[in-house]
Coordinates of C-alpha atoms and ligand atoms in Angstrom, one line a residue:
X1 CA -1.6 -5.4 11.1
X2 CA -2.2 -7.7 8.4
X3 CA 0.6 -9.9 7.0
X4 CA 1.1 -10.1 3.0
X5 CA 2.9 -12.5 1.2
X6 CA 4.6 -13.1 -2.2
X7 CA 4.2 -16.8 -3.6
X8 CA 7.4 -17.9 -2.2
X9 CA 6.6 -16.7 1.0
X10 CA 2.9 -18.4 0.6
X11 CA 4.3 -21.6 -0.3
X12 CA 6.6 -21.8 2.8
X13 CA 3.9 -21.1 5.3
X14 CA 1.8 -24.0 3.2
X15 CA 4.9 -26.4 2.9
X16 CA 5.5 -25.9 6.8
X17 CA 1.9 -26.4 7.6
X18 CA 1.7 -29.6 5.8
X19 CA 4.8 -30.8 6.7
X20 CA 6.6 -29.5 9.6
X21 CA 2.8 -28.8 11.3
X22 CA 1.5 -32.1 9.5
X23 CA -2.0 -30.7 8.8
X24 CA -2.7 -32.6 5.4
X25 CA -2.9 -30.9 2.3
X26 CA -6.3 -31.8 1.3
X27 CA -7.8 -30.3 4.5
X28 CA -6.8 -27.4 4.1
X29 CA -8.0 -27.6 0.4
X30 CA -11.3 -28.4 1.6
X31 CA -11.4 -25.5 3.3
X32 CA -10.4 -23.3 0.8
X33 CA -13.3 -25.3 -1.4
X34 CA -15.8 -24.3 1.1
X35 CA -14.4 -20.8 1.8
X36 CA -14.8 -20.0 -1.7
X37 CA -18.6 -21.6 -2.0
X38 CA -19.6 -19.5 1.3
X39 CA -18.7 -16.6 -0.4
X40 CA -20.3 -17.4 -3.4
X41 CA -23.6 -18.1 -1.7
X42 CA -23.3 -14.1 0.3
X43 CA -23.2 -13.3 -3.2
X44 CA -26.1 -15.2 -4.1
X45 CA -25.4 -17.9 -6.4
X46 CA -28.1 -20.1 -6.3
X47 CA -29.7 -21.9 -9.9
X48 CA -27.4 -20.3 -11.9
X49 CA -25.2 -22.5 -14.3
X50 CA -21.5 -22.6 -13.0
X51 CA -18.5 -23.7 -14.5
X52 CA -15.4 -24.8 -12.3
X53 CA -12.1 -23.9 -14.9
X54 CA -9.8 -26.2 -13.6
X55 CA -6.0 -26.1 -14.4
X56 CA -3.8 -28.9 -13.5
X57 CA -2.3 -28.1 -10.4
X58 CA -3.7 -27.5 -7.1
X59 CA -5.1 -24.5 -7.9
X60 CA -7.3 -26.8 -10.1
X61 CA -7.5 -29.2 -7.4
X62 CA -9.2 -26.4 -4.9
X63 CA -11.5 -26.1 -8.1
X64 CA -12.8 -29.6 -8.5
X65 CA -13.1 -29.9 -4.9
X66 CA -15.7 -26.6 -5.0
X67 CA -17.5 -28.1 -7.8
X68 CA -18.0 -31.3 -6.3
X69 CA -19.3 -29.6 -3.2
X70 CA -21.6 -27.6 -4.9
X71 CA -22.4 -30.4 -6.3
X72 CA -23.4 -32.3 -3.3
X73 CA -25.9 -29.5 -2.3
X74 CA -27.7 -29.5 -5.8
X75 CA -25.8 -26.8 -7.7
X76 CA -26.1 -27.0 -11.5
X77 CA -22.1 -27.7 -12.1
X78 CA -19.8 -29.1 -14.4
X79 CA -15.6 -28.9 -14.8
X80 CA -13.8 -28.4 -17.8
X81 CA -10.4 -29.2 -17.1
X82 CA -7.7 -27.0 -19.3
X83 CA -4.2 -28.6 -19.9
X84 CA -3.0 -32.3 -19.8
X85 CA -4.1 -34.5 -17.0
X86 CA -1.4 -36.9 -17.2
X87 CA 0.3 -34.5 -15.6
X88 CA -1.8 -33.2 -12.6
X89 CA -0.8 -33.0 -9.4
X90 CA -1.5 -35.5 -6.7
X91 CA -4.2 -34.3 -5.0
X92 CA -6.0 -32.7 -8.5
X93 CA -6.0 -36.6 -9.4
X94 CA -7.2 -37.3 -6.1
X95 CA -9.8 -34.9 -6.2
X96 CA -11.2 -35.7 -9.9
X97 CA -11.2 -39.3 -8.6
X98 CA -13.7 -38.1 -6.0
X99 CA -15.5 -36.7 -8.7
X100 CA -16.0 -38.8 -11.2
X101 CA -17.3 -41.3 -8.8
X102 CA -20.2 -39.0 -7.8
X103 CA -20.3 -38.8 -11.6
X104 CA -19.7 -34.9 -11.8
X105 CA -19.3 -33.6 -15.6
X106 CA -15.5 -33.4 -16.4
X107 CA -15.2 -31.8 -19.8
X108 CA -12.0 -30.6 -21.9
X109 CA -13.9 -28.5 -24.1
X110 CA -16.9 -26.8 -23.3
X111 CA -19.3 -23.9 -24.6
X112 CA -18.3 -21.4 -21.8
X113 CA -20.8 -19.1 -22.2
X114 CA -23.5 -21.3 -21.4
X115 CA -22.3 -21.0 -18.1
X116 CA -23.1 -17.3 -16.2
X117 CA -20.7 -18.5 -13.1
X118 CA -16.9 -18.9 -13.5
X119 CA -14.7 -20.2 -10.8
X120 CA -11.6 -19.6 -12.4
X121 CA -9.3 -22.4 -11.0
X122 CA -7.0 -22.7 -13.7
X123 CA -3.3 -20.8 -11.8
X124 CA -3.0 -19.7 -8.5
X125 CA 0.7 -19.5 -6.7
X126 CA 2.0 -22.2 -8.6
X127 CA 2.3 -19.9 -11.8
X128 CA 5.8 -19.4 -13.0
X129 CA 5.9 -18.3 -16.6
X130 CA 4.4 -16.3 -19.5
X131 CA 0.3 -17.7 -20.2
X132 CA -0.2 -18.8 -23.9
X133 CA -1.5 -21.6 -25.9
X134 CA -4.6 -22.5 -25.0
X135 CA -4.7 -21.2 -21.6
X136 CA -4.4 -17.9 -23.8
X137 CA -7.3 -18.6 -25.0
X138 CA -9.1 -19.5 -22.1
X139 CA -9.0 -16.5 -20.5
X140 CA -9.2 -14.1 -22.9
X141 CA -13.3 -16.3 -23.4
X142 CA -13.9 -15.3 -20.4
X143 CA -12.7 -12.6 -20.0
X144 CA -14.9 -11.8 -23.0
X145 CA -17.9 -13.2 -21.4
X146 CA -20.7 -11.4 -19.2
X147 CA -20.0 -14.2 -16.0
X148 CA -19.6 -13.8 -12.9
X149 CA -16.3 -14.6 -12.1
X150 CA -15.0 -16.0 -8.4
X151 CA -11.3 -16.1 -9.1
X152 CA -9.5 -19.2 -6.5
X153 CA -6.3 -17.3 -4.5
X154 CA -5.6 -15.2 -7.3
X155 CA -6.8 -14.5 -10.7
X156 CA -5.0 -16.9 -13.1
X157 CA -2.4 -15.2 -15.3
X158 CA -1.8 -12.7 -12.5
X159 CA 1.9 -13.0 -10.6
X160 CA 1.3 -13.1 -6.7
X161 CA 4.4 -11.2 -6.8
X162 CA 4.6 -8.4 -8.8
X163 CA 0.8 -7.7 -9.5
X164 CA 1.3 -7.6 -13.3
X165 CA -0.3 -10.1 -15.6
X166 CA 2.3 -12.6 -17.3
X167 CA 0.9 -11.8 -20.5
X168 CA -2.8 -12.1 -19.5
X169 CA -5.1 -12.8 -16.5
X170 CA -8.3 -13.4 -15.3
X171 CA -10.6 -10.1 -14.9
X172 CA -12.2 -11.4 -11.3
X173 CA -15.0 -10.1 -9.8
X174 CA -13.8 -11.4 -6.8
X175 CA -10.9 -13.3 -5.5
X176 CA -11.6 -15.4 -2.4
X177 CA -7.6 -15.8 -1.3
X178 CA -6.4 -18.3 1.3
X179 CA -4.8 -17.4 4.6
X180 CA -2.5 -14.1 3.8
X181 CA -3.4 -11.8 1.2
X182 CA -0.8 -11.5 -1.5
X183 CA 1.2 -8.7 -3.1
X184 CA -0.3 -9.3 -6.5
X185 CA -3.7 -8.6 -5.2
X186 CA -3.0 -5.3 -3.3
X187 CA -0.8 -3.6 -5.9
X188 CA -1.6 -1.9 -9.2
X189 CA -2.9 -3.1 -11.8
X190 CA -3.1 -6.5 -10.0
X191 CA -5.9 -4.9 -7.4
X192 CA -7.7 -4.1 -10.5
X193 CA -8.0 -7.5 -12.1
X194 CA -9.0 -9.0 -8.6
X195 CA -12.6 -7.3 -8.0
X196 CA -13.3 -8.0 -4.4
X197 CA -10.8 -9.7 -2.3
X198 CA -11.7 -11.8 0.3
X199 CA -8.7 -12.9 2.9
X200 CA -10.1 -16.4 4.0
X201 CA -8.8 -18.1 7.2
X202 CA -8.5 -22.0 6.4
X203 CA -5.9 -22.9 8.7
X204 CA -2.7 -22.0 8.2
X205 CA -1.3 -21.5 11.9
X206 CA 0.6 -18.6 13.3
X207 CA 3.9 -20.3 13.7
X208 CA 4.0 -21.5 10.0
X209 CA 3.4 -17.5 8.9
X210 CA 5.7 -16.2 11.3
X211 CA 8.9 -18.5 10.1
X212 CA 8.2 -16.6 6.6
X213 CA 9.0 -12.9 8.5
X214 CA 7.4 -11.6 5.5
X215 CA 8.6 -7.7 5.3
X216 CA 4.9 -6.3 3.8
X217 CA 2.5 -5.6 5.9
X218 CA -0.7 -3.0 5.6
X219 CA -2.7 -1.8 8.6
X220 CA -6.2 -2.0 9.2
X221 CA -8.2 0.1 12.0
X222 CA -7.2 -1.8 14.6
X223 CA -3.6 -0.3 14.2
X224 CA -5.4 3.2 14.9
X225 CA -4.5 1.7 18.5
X226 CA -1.4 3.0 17.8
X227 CA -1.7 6.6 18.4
X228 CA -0.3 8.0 21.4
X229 CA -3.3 8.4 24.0
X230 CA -4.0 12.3 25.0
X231 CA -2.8 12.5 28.5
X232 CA -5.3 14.6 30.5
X233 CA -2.6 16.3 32.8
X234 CA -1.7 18.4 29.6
X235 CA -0.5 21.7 28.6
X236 CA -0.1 22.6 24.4
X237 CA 3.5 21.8 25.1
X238 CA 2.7 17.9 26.1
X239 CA 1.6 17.2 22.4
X240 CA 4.6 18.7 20.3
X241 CA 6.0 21.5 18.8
X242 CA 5.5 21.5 14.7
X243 CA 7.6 23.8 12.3
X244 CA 6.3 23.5 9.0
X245 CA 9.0 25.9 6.4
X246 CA 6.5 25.5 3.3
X247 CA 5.1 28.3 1.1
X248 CA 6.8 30.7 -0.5
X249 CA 5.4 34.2 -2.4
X250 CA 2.5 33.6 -4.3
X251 CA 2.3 30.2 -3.0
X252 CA 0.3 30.1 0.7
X253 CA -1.0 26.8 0.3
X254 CA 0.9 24.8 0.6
X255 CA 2.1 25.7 4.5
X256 CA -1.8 26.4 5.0
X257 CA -2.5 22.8 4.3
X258 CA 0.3 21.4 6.2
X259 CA 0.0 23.2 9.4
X260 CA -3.8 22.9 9.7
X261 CA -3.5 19.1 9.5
X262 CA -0.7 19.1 12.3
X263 CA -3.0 20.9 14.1
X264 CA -6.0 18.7 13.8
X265 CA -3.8 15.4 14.1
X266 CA -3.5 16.6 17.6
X267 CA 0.0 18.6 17.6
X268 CA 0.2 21.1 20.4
X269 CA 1.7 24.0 18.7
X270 CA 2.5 24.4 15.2
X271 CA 4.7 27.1 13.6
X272 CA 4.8 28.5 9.9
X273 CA 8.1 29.4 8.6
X274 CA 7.4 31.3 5.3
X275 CA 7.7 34.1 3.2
X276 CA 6.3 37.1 4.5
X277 CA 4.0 38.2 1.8
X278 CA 1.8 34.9 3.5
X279 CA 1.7 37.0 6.4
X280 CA -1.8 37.8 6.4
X281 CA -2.9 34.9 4.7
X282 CA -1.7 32.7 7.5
X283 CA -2.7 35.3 9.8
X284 CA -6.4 35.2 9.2
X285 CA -6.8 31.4 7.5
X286 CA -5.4 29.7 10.4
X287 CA -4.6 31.9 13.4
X288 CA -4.0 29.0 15.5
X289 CA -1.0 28.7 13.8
X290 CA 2.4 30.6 15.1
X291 CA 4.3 32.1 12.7
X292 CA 8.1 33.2 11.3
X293 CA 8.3 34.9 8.3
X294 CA 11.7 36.0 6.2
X295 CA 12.3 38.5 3.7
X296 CA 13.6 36.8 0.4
X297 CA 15.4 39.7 -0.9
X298 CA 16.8 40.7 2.5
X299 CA 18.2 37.6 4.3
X300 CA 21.0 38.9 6.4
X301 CA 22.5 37.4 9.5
X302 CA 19.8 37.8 11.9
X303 CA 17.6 36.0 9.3
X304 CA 19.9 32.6 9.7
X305 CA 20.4 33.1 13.6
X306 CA 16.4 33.6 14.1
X307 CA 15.7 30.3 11.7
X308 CA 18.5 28.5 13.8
X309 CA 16.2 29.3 16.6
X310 CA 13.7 27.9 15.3
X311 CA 14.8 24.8 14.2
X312 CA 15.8 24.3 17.4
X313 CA 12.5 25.0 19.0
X314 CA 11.0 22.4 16.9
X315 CA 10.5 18.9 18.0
X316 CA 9.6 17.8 14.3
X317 CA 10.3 19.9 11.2
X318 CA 8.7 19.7 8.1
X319 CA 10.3 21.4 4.9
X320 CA 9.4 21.6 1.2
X321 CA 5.6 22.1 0.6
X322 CA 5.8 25.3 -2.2
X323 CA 9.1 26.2 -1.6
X324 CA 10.3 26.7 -4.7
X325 CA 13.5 26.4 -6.2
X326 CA 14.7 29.6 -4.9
X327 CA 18.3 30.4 -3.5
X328 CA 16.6 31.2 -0.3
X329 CA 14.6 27.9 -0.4
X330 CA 18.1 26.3 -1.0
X331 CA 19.7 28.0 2.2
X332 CA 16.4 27.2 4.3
X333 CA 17.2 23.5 3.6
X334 CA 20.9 23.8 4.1
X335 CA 20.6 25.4 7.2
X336 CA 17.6 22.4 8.2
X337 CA 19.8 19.9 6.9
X338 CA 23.0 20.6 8.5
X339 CA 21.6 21.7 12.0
X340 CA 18.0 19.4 12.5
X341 CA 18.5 17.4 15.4
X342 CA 14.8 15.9 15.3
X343 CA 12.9 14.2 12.9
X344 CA 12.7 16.2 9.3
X345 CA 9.7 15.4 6.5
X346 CA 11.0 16.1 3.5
X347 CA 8.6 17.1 0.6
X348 CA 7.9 18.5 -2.8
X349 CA 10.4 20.9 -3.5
X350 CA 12.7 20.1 -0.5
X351 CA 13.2 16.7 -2.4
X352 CA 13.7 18.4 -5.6
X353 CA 16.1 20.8 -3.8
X354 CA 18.0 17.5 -2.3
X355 CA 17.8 16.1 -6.0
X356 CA 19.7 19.3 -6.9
X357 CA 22.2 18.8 -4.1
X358 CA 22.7 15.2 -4.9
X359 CA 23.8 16.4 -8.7
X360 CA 26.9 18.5 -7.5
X361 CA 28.3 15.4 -5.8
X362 CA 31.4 13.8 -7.2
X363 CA 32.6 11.5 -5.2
X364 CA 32.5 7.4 -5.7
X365 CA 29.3 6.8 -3.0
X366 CA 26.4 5.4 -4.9
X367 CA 23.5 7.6 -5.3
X368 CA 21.7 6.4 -2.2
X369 CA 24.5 6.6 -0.1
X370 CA 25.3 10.7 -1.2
X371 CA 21.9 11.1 0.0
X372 CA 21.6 9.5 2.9
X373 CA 25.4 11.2 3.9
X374 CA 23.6 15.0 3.5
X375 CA 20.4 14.0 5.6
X376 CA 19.5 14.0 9.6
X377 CA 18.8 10.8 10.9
X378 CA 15.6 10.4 11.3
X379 CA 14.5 12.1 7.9
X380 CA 11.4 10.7 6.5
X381 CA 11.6 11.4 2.5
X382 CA 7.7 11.4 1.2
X383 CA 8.2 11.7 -2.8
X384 CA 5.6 11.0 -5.6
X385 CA 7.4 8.6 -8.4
X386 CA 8.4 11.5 -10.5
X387 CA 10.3 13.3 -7.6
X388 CA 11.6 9.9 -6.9
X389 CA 12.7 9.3 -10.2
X390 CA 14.4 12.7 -10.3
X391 CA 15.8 12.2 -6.8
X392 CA 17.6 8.5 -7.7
X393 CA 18.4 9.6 -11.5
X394 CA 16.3 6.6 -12.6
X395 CA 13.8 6.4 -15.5
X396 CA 10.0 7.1 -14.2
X397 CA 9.2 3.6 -15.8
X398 CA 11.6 1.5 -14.0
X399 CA 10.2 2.9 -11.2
X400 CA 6.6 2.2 -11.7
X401 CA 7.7 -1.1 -12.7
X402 CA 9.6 -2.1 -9.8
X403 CA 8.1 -0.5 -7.0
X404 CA 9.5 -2.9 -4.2
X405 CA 12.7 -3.0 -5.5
X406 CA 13.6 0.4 -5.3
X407 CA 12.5 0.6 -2.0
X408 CA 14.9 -1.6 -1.5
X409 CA 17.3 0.4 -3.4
X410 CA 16.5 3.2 -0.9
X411 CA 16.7 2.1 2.5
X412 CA 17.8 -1.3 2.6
X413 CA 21.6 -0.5 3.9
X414 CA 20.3 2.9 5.8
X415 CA 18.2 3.9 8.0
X416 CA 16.3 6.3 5.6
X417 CA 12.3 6.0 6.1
X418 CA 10.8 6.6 2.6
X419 CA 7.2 7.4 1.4
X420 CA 7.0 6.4 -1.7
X421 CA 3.6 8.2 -2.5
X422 CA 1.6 6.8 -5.3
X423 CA -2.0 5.0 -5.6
X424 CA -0.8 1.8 -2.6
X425 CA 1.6 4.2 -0.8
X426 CA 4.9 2.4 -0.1
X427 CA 6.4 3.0 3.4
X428 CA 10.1 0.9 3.4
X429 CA 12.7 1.5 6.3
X430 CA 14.9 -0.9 6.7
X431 CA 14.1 -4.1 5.9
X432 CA 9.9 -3.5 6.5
X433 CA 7.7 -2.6 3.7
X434 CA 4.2 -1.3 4.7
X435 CA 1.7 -1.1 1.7
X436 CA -1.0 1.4 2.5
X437 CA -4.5 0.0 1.0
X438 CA -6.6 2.8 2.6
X439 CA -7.5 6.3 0.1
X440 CA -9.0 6.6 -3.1
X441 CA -8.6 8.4 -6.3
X442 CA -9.9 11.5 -5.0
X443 CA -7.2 12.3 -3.3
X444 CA -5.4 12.9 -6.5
X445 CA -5.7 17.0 -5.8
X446 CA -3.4 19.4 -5.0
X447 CA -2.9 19.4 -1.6
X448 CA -3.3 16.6 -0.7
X449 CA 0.9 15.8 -0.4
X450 CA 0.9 18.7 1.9
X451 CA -1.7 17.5 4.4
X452 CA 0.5 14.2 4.5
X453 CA 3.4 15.9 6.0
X454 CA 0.9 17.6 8.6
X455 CA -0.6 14.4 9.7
X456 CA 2.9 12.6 10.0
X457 CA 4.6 15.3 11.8
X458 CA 1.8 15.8 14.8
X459 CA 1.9 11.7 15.0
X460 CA 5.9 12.4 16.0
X461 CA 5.8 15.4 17.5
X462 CA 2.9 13.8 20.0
X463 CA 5.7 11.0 20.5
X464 CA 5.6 7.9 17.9
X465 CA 8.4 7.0 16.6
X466 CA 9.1 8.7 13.1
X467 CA 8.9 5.1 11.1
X468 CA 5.6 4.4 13.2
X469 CA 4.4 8.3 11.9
X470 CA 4.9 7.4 8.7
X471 CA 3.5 4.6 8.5
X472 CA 0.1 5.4 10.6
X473 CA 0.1 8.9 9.1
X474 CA -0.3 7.7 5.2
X475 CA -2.9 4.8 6.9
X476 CA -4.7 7.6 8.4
X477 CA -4.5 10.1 5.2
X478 CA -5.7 7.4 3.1
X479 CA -9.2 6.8 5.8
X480 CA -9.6 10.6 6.3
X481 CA -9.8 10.6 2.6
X482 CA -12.0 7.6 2.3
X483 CA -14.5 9.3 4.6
X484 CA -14.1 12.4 2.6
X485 CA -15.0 10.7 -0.4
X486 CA -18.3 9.4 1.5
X487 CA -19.3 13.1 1.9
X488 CA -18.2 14.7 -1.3
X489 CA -17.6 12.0 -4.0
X490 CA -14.4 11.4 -6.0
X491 CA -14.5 14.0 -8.2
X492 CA -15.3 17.3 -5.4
X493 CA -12.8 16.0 -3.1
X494 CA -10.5 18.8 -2.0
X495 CA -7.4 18.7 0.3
X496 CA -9.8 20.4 3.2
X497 CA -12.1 17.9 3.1
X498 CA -9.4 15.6 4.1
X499 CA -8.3 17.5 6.9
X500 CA -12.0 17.9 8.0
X501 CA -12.5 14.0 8.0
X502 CA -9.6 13.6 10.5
X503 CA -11.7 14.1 13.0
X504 CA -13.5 11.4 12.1
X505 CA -11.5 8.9 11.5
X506 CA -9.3 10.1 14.9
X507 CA -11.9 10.5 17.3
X508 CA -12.7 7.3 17.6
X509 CA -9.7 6.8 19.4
X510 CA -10.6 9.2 22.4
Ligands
NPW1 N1 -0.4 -26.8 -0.9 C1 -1.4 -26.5 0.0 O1 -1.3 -26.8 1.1 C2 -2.6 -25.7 -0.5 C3 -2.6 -25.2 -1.8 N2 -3.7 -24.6 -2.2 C4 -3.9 -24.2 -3.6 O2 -2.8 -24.6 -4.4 C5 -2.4 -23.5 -5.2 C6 -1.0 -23.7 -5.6 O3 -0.9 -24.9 -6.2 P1 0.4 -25.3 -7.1 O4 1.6 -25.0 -6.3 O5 0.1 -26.7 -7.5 O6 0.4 -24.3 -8.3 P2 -0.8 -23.9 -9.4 O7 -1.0 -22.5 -9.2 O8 -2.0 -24.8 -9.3 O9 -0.1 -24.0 -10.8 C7 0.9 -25.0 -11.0 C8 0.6 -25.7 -12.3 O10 0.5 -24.8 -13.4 C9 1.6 -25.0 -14.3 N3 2.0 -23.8 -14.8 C10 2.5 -22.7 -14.2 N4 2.6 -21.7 -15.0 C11 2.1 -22.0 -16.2 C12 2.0 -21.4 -17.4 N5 2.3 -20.1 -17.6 N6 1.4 -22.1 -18.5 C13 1.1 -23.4 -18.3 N7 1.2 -24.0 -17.1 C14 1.7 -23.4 -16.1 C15 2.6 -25.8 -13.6 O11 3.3 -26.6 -14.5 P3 4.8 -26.8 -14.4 O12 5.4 -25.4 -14.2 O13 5.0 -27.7 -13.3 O14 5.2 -27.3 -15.8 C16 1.7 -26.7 -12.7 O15 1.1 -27.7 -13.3 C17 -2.7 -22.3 -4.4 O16 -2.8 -21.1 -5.2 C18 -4.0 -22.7 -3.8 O17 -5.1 -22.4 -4.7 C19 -4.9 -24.5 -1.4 O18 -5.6 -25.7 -1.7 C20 -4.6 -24.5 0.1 C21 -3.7 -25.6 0.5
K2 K1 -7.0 -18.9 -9.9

């Protein structure tokens, strides 16, 4: 598990370092300074002219110091400082003090593109506003340029916090970040402008990040650890029982790709609930599977007390891949809704079913709260932004634009575990906030939802907790579909393929 910060949250852990821990400020900058030369050297840098773009905080300060190190070891390397030295910070005067006394070139205008290295010092946490003037100008010459670009913590313009550039930012090849990696390097478009980021360790000790208690977090495969081990005194019944009501006619699937990946995520028995014209497709495409099929146009009595049954068998359910917008899709979720005792996945049109639900409320609840009142405990909602924005009455843009706040919005003051499914999945419950940086863009493809729900449903019904599911299940969706990417490139990628890589990506853990 890997700890991400905003810039408040960044600053604390520095401020309690320095002060309460009393490690002084300028040793950890030399560190950073050296962490972002080693990098620079893997990269090989070696004759090439570089250029240290120094602002006037400490972000410029970790600049000067890498230029004056370089240097020391021969580098070809000047500064241009941007902004108005009178008002630097203590240790940027401190460090071009060092500098001119080695007699390093400090400029404060300068032909960049004589230089084919950048280190792009100029903001880093410390930005708090809008970039224009000539910092404006700055970056959009380099960004212009054909340099290499090693951005310092983050690329300048960009907000640690919200991953959008105030106005304009740095185009990094690669970011060399100090200590926690940020939100405005692992979200969209910020990820973009960053290239390659680098997490560097220069010091910061555990006890100053933990009196942060940041709530973002991603996983790495360590976390993989997670997964319930496979007992060997087993039977089918030791590793779950998986009802998957998906599908419905002319659409098979959707409860095809779902069941198939509850199966090979390691559930013991998985059952389709579907429409019976799947019958024979689900028959022969996955005869592992059990099955339950109704009659749309004939649901009588006996239909409701069989799916009852059902639902009571089941120590997970998932509902909504395909199922339409039907009546009987509407009952199927009533009758889920009101008598699920166990964890429910709720997907696709299950959510758009639940938006519909939500609509015919009048009472004076907010919007969150009349959905959380209709739902089991334990439901884990997995929408794109578009079924999200549907679901919360909310424009699609505000959405996109304020990611962490509406997950927030959603589970803040319940215990709702949302998905919110988009290209760094969010996972919120409560007060945590897991950002998913495995997957690719190939996983853009139908399907791919559906297999999701599979995969999160055998990690509960072979006994994680359902947050813990959902949070390891999108982790392990997004590496299955890295590894299927490997084998079949962005643009083949199928859902299958993802299933197929599970075993991959799971059987390393055996
Ligand atoms: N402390 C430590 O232990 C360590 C810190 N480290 C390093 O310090 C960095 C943080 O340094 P920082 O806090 O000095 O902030 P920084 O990003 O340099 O910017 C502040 C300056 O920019 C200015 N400014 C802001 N926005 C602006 C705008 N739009 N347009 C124009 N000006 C603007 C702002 O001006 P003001 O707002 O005060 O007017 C101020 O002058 C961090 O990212 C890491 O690299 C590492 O060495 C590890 C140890
Ligand atoms: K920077």
């Amino acid at each position: 598990m890997k700890t991400i910060v905003n810039s408040a949250q960044m600053k604390a852990v520095d401020d309690y370092t320095v002060e309460k821990v009393g490690i002084p400020a300028i040793v950890l900058m030399e560190r950073a300074a050296l962490s972002v030369i080693d990098e620079m050297k893997k990269h090989g840098v070696t004759k090439e002219k570089i250029l240290a773009v120094c602002g006037i905080g400490n972000n410029g300060a970790d600049g000067v110091a890498a230029a004056r190190i370089l240097y020391l070891q021969s580098y070809t390397v000047a500064i241009l400082l941007v902004g108005d030295e009178d008002k630097a910070s203590p240790l940027l005067k401190q460090q071009l003090l060092i500098a001119r006394n080695l007699g390093i070139s400090i400029y404060n205008n300068i032909a960049i593109t004589e230089y084919t290295i950048i280190i792009d010092a100029i903001f880093g946490i410390g930005l708090s506003r809008n970039i224009s003037g000539i910092y404006k100008e700055i970056i959009e010459e380099i960004n212009a340029g054909s340099h290499t670009v090693y951005s310092v913590d983050i690329p300048s313009g960009l907000s640690a916090d919200t991953a959008k550039p105030m106005d304009i930012a740095i185009k990094a090849d690669y970011t060399i970040t100090f200590g926690l990696n940020k939100i405005g390097l692992i979200l969209y478009p910020g990820c973009e402008y960053a290239g390659n980021v680098i997490v560097e360790e220069i010091g910061f000790p555990e006890i100053a990040v933990n009196q942060v208690n940041s709530p973002y977090f991603s996983y790495d495969t360590n976390d993989l650890n997670k997964l319930p081990k496979r007992l060997n005194y087993s039977n089918k019944g030791t590793f779950g029982k998986v009802l998957v009501i998906a599908g419905s006619v002319n659409i098979s699937g959707a409860c095809y790709f779902s069941a198939k990946a509850a199966y090979r995520a390691g559930s013991g028995l998985v059952k389709v609930m579907t429409a019976e014209e799947n019958r024979i497709i689900i028959q022969s495409q996955l005869p592992e599977a059990l099955l339950y099929t109704y009659k749309s146009d004939n649901w009588d009595d006996c239909t409701e007390e069989q799916i009852l049954k059902e639902i009571e068998w089941a120590k997970v359910i998932v509902i909504g891949p395909g199922i339409g917008m039907s009546n009987t899709s509407g009952r199927l979720l009533d009758l889920v809704l009101e008598h699920a005792k166990v964890p429910v996945i709720l997907d696709a049109d299950g959510i758009n079913l639940l938006s519909e639900k939500v609509n015919s409320m009048h009472n004076d609840n907010s919007r969150i709260e009349n959905i959380v009142s209709i739902l089991p405990k334990q439901t884990i909602l997995t929408p794109h932004l578009k079924e999200l924005s549907v679901l919360l009455d909310m424009p699609l843009d505000t959405i996109i634009n304020n990611l962490l706040g509406i997950a927030d919005i959603c589970t803040c003051k319940n215990d709702l575990i949302t998905v919110l499914k988009d290209a760094r999945t969010i996972v919120a419950n409560k007060k945590e906030r897991y950002i998913n940086i495995s997957g690719n863009n190939g996983m853009s493809t139908g399907g791919s939802g559906d297999v999701l729900t599979g995969i999160i449903a055998a990690f509960i019904a072979q006994g994680l907790e359902a947050k813990e599911a959902a949070k390891l299940g999108v982790y392990t969706h997004g590496l299955a579909g890295d590894k299927a990417r490997e084998l079949k490139g962005s643009y083949c990628l199928i859902a299958s393929d993802i299933i197929d890589a599970l075993a991959q990506v799971l059987n390393n853990n055996d």
